[in-house]
CSV table of C-alpha atoms in Angstrom, one decimal:
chain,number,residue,atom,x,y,z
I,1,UNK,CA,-2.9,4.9,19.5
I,2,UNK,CA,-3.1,3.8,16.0
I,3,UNK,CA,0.2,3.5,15.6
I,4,UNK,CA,1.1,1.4,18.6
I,5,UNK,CA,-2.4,-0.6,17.9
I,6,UNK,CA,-0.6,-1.0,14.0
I,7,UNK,CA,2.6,-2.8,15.8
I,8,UNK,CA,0.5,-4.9,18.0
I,9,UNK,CA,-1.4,-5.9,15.0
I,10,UNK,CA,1.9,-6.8,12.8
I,11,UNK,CA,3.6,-8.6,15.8
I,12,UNK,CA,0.8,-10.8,17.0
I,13,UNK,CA,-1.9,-10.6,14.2
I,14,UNK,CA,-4.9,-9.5,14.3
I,15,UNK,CA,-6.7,-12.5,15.8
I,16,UNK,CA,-4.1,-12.8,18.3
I,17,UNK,CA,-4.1,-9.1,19.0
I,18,UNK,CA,-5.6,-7.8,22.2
I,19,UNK,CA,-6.8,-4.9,23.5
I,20,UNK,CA,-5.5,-5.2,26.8
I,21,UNK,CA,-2.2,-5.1,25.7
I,22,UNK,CA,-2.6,-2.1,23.5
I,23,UNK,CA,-4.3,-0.4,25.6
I,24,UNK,CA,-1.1,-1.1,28.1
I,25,UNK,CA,1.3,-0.1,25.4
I,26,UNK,CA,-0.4,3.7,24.7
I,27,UNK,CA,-0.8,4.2,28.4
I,28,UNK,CA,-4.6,3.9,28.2
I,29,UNK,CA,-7.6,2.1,29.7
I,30,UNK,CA,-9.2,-0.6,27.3
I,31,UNK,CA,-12.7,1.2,27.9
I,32,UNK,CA,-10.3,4.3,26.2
I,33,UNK,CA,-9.6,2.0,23.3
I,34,UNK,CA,-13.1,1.0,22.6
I,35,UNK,CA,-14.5,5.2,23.5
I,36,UNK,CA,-12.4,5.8,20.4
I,37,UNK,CA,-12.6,2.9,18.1
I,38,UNK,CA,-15.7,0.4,19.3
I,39,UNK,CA,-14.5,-2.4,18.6
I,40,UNK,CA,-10.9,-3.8,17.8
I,41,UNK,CA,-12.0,-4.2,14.1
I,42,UNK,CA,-12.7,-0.9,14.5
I,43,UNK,CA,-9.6,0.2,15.6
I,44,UNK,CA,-7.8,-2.3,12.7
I,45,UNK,CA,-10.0,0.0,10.3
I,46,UNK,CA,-8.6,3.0,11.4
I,47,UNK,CA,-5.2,2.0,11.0
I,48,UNK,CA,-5.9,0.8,7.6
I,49,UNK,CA,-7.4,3.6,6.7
I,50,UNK,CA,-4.3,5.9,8.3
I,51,UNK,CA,-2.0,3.8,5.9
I,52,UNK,CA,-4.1,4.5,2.7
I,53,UNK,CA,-4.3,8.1,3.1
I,54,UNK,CA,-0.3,8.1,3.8
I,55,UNK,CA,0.1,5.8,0.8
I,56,UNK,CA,-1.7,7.9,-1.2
I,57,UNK,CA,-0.1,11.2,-0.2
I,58,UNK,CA,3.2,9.8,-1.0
I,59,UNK,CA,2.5,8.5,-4.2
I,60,UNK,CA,0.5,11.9,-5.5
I,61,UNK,CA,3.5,13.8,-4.0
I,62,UNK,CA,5.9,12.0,-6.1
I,63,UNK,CA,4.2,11.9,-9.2
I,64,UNK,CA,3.4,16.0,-8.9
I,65,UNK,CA,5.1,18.0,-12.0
I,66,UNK,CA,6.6,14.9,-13.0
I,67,UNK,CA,7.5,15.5,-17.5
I,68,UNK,CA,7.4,12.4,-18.7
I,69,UNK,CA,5.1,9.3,-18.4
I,70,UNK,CA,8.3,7.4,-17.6
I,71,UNK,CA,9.3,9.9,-15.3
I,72,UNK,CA,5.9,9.4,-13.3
I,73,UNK,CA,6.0,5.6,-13.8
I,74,UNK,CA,9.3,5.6,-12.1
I,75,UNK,CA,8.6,8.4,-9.1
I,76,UNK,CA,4.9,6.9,-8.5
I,77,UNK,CA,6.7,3.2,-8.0
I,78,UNK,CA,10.0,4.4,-6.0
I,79,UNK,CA,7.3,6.2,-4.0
I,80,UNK,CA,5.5,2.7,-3.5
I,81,UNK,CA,8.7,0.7,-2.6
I,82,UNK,CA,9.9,3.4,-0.1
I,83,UNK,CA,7.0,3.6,1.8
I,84,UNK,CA,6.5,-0.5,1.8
I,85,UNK,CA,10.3,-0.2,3.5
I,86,UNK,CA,9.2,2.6,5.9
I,87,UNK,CA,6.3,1.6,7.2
I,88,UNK,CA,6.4,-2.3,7.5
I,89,UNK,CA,3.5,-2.5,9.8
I,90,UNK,CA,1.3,-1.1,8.0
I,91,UNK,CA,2.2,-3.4,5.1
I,92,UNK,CA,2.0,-6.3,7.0
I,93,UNK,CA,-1.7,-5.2,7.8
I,94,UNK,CA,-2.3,-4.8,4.5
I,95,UNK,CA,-0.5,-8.1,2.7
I,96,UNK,CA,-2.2,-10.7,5.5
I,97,UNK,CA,-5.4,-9.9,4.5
I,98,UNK,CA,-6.3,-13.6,3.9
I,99,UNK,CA,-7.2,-13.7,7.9
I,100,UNK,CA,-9.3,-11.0,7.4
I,101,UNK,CA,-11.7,-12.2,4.5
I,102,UNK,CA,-15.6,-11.6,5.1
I,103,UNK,CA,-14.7,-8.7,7.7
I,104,UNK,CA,-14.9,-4.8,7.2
I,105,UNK,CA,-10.9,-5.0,7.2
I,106,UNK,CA,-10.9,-6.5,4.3
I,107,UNK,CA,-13.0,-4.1,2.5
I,108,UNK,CA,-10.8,-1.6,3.5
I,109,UNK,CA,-7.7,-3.5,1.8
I,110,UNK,CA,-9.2,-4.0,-1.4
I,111,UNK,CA,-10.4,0.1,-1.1
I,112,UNK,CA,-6.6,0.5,-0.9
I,113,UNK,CA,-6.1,-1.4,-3.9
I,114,UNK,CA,-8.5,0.5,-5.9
I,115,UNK,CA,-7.4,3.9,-4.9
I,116,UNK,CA,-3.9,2.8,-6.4
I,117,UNK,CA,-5.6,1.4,-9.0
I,118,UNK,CA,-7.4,4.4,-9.6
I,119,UNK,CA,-4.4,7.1,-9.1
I,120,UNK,CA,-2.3,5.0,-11.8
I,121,UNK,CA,-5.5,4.9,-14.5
I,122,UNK,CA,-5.9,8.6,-13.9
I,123,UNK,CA,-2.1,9.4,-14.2
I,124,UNK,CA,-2.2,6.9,-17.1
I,125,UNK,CA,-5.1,9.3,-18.3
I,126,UNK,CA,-2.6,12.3,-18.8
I,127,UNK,CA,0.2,10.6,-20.5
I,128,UNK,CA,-1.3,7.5,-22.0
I,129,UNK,CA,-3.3,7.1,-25.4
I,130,UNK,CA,-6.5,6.9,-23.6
I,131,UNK,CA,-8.8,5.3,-26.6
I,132,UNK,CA,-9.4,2.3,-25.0
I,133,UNK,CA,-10.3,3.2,-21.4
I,134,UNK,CA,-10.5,-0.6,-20.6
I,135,UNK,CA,-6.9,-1.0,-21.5
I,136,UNK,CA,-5.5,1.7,-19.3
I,137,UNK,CA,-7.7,0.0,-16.2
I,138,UNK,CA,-6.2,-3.1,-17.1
I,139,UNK,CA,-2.9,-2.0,-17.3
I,140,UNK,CA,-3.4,0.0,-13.9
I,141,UNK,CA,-4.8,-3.1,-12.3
I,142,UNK,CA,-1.6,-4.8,-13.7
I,143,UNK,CA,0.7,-2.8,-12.0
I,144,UNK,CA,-0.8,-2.6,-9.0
I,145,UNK,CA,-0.7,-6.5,-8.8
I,146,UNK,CA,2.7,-6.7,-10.1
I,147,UNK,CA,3.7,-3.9,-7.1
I,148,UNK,CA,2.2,-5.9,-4.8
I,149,UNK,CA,3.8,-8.9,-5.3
I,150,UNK,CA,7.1,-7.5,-6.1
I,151,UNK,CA,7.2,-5.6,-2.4
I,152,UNK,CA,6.1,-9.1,-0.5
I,153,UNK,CA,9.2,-10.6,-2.8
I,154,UNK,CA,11.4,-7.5,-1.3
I,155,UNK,CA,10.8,-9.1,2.3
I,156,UNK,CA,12.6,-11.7,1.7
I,157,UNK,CA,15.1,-10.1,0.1
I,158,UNK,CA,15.6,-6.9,2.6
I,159,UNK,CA,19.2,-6.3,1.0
I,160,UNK,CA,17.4,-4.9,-2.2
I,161,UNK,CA,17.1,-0.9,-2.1
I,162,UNK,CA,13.5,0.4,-3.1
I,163,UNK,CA,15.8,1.9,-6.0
I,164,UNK,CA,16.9,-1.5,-7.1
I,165,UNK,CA,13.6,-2.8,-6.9
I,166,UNK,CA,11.8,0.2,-9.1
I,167,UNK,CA,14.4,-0.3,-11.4
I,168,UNK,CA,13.1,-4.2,-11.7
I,169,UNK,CA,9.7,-3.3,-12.0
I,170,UNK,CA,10.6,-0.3,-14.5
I,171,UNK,CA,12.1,-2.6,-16.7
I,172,UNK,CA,9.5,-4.6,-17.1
I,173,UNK,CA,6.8,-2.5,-16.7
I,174,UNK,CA,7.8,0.4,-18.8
I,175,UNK,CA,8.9,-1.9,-22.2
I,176,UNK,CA,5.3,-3.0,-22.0
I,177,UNK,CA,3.7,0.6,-21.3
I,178,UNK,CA,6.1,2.8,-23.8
I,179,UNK,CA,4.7,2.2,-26.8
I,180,UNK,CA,1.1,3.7,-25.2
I,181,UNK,CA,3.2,6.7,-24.3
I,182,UNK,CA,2.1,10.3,-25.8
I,183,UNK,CA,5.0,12.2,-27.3
C-alpha cells in the first residue's frame, strides 16, 4: 500500500493525489485505505516515515566499521546519493515539501532532516575534535543542506553516477572537514 500510495503521491502530488485511485491501484477499497491510515495525510505520513527509516538504515549500514573519518564521510554520502537514485519517489515526497508547509507531513520532513543531521553529528562525534560541540552540529547541518541540494541538482543531471556526485561533494566537503579530523 505504501508503496503504491508513494507513486501516486510523486506522480500527481499530494494535493492532487486521491484515494480512490490508490485504493484502485493496491486492489483495495478506499474504506481499506482509511481502516489503515485515517486519513490521506495519514497515509502520506506513513510513507514518509517508511523512507526515513530506509534512509537511515542505509546510511548506518554504510558507515558501520568504516577506519577513517574520510572513509565514513565518503560511504555515509555514496549511501545518500544511491538511495536518492533508487528510490525517487520517496525523494520526491520528501524535496516538495513546500506544498506541505503547516501540515503533519511537513514535520515529518524536517524529522528526516534532523535524524541525518543527527547520525552525521554523532559520526562526527567519533572521528572529529569534538571541543566545540556547536561546530560539529554546524557542520552536520551543513552537509546535510549541501546533500540536499546537491541530489535535487543530480535530477537534472540524471547522467551523473551517485559515485560522481559523492566524489563532488567529497571534494568539497572533506577539504573543509580534514583539518578537524583525529589522527
Amino acid at each position: 500500500m505504501i508503496e503504491i500510495a508513494e507513486a501516486v503521491f510523486s506522480e500527481r502530488g499530494y494535493a492532487a493525489a486521491s484515494m480512490d485511485e490508490i485504493a484502485e491501484r493496491v486492489g483495495v477499497s478506499k474504506p481499506m485505505l482509511y481502516e489503515y491510515f485515517n486519513s490521506k495525510e495519514g497515509l502520506l505520513l506513513a510513507c514518509i516515515r517508511q523512507s526515513r527509516a530506509a534512509l537511515r538504515s542505509v546510511t548506518e549500514q554504510a558507515v558501520a566499521g568504516a577506519e577513517s573519518a574520510e572513509q565514513a564521510m565518503y560511504k555515509g554520502l555514496h549511501a545518500f546519493f544511491v538511495f536518492i537514485r533508487e528510490h525517487r519517489q520517496a525523494w520526491s515526497l520528501l524535496r516538495h515539501e513546500m506544498v506541505l508547509i503547516g501540515t503533519s507531513a511537513a514535520d515529518e520532513i524536517e524529522a528526516t532532516r534532523q535524524q541525518q543531521t543527527d547520525l552525521i553529528a554523532a559520526l562526527m562525534s567519533g572521528y572529529f575534535e569534538t571541543s566545540a560541540p556547536l561546530q560539529v552540529e554546524a557542520a552536520a547541518e551543513f552537509v546535510v543542506g549541501a546533500c540536499e541540494r546537491l541530489a535535487i541538482w543530480c535530477e537534472r543531471h540524471e547522467d551523473v553516477s551517485p559515485e560522481v556526485v559523492t566524489g563532488y561533494a567529497m571534494d568539497i566537503l572533506w577539504d573543509g572537514l580534514r583539518a578537524r579530523a583525529m589522527s
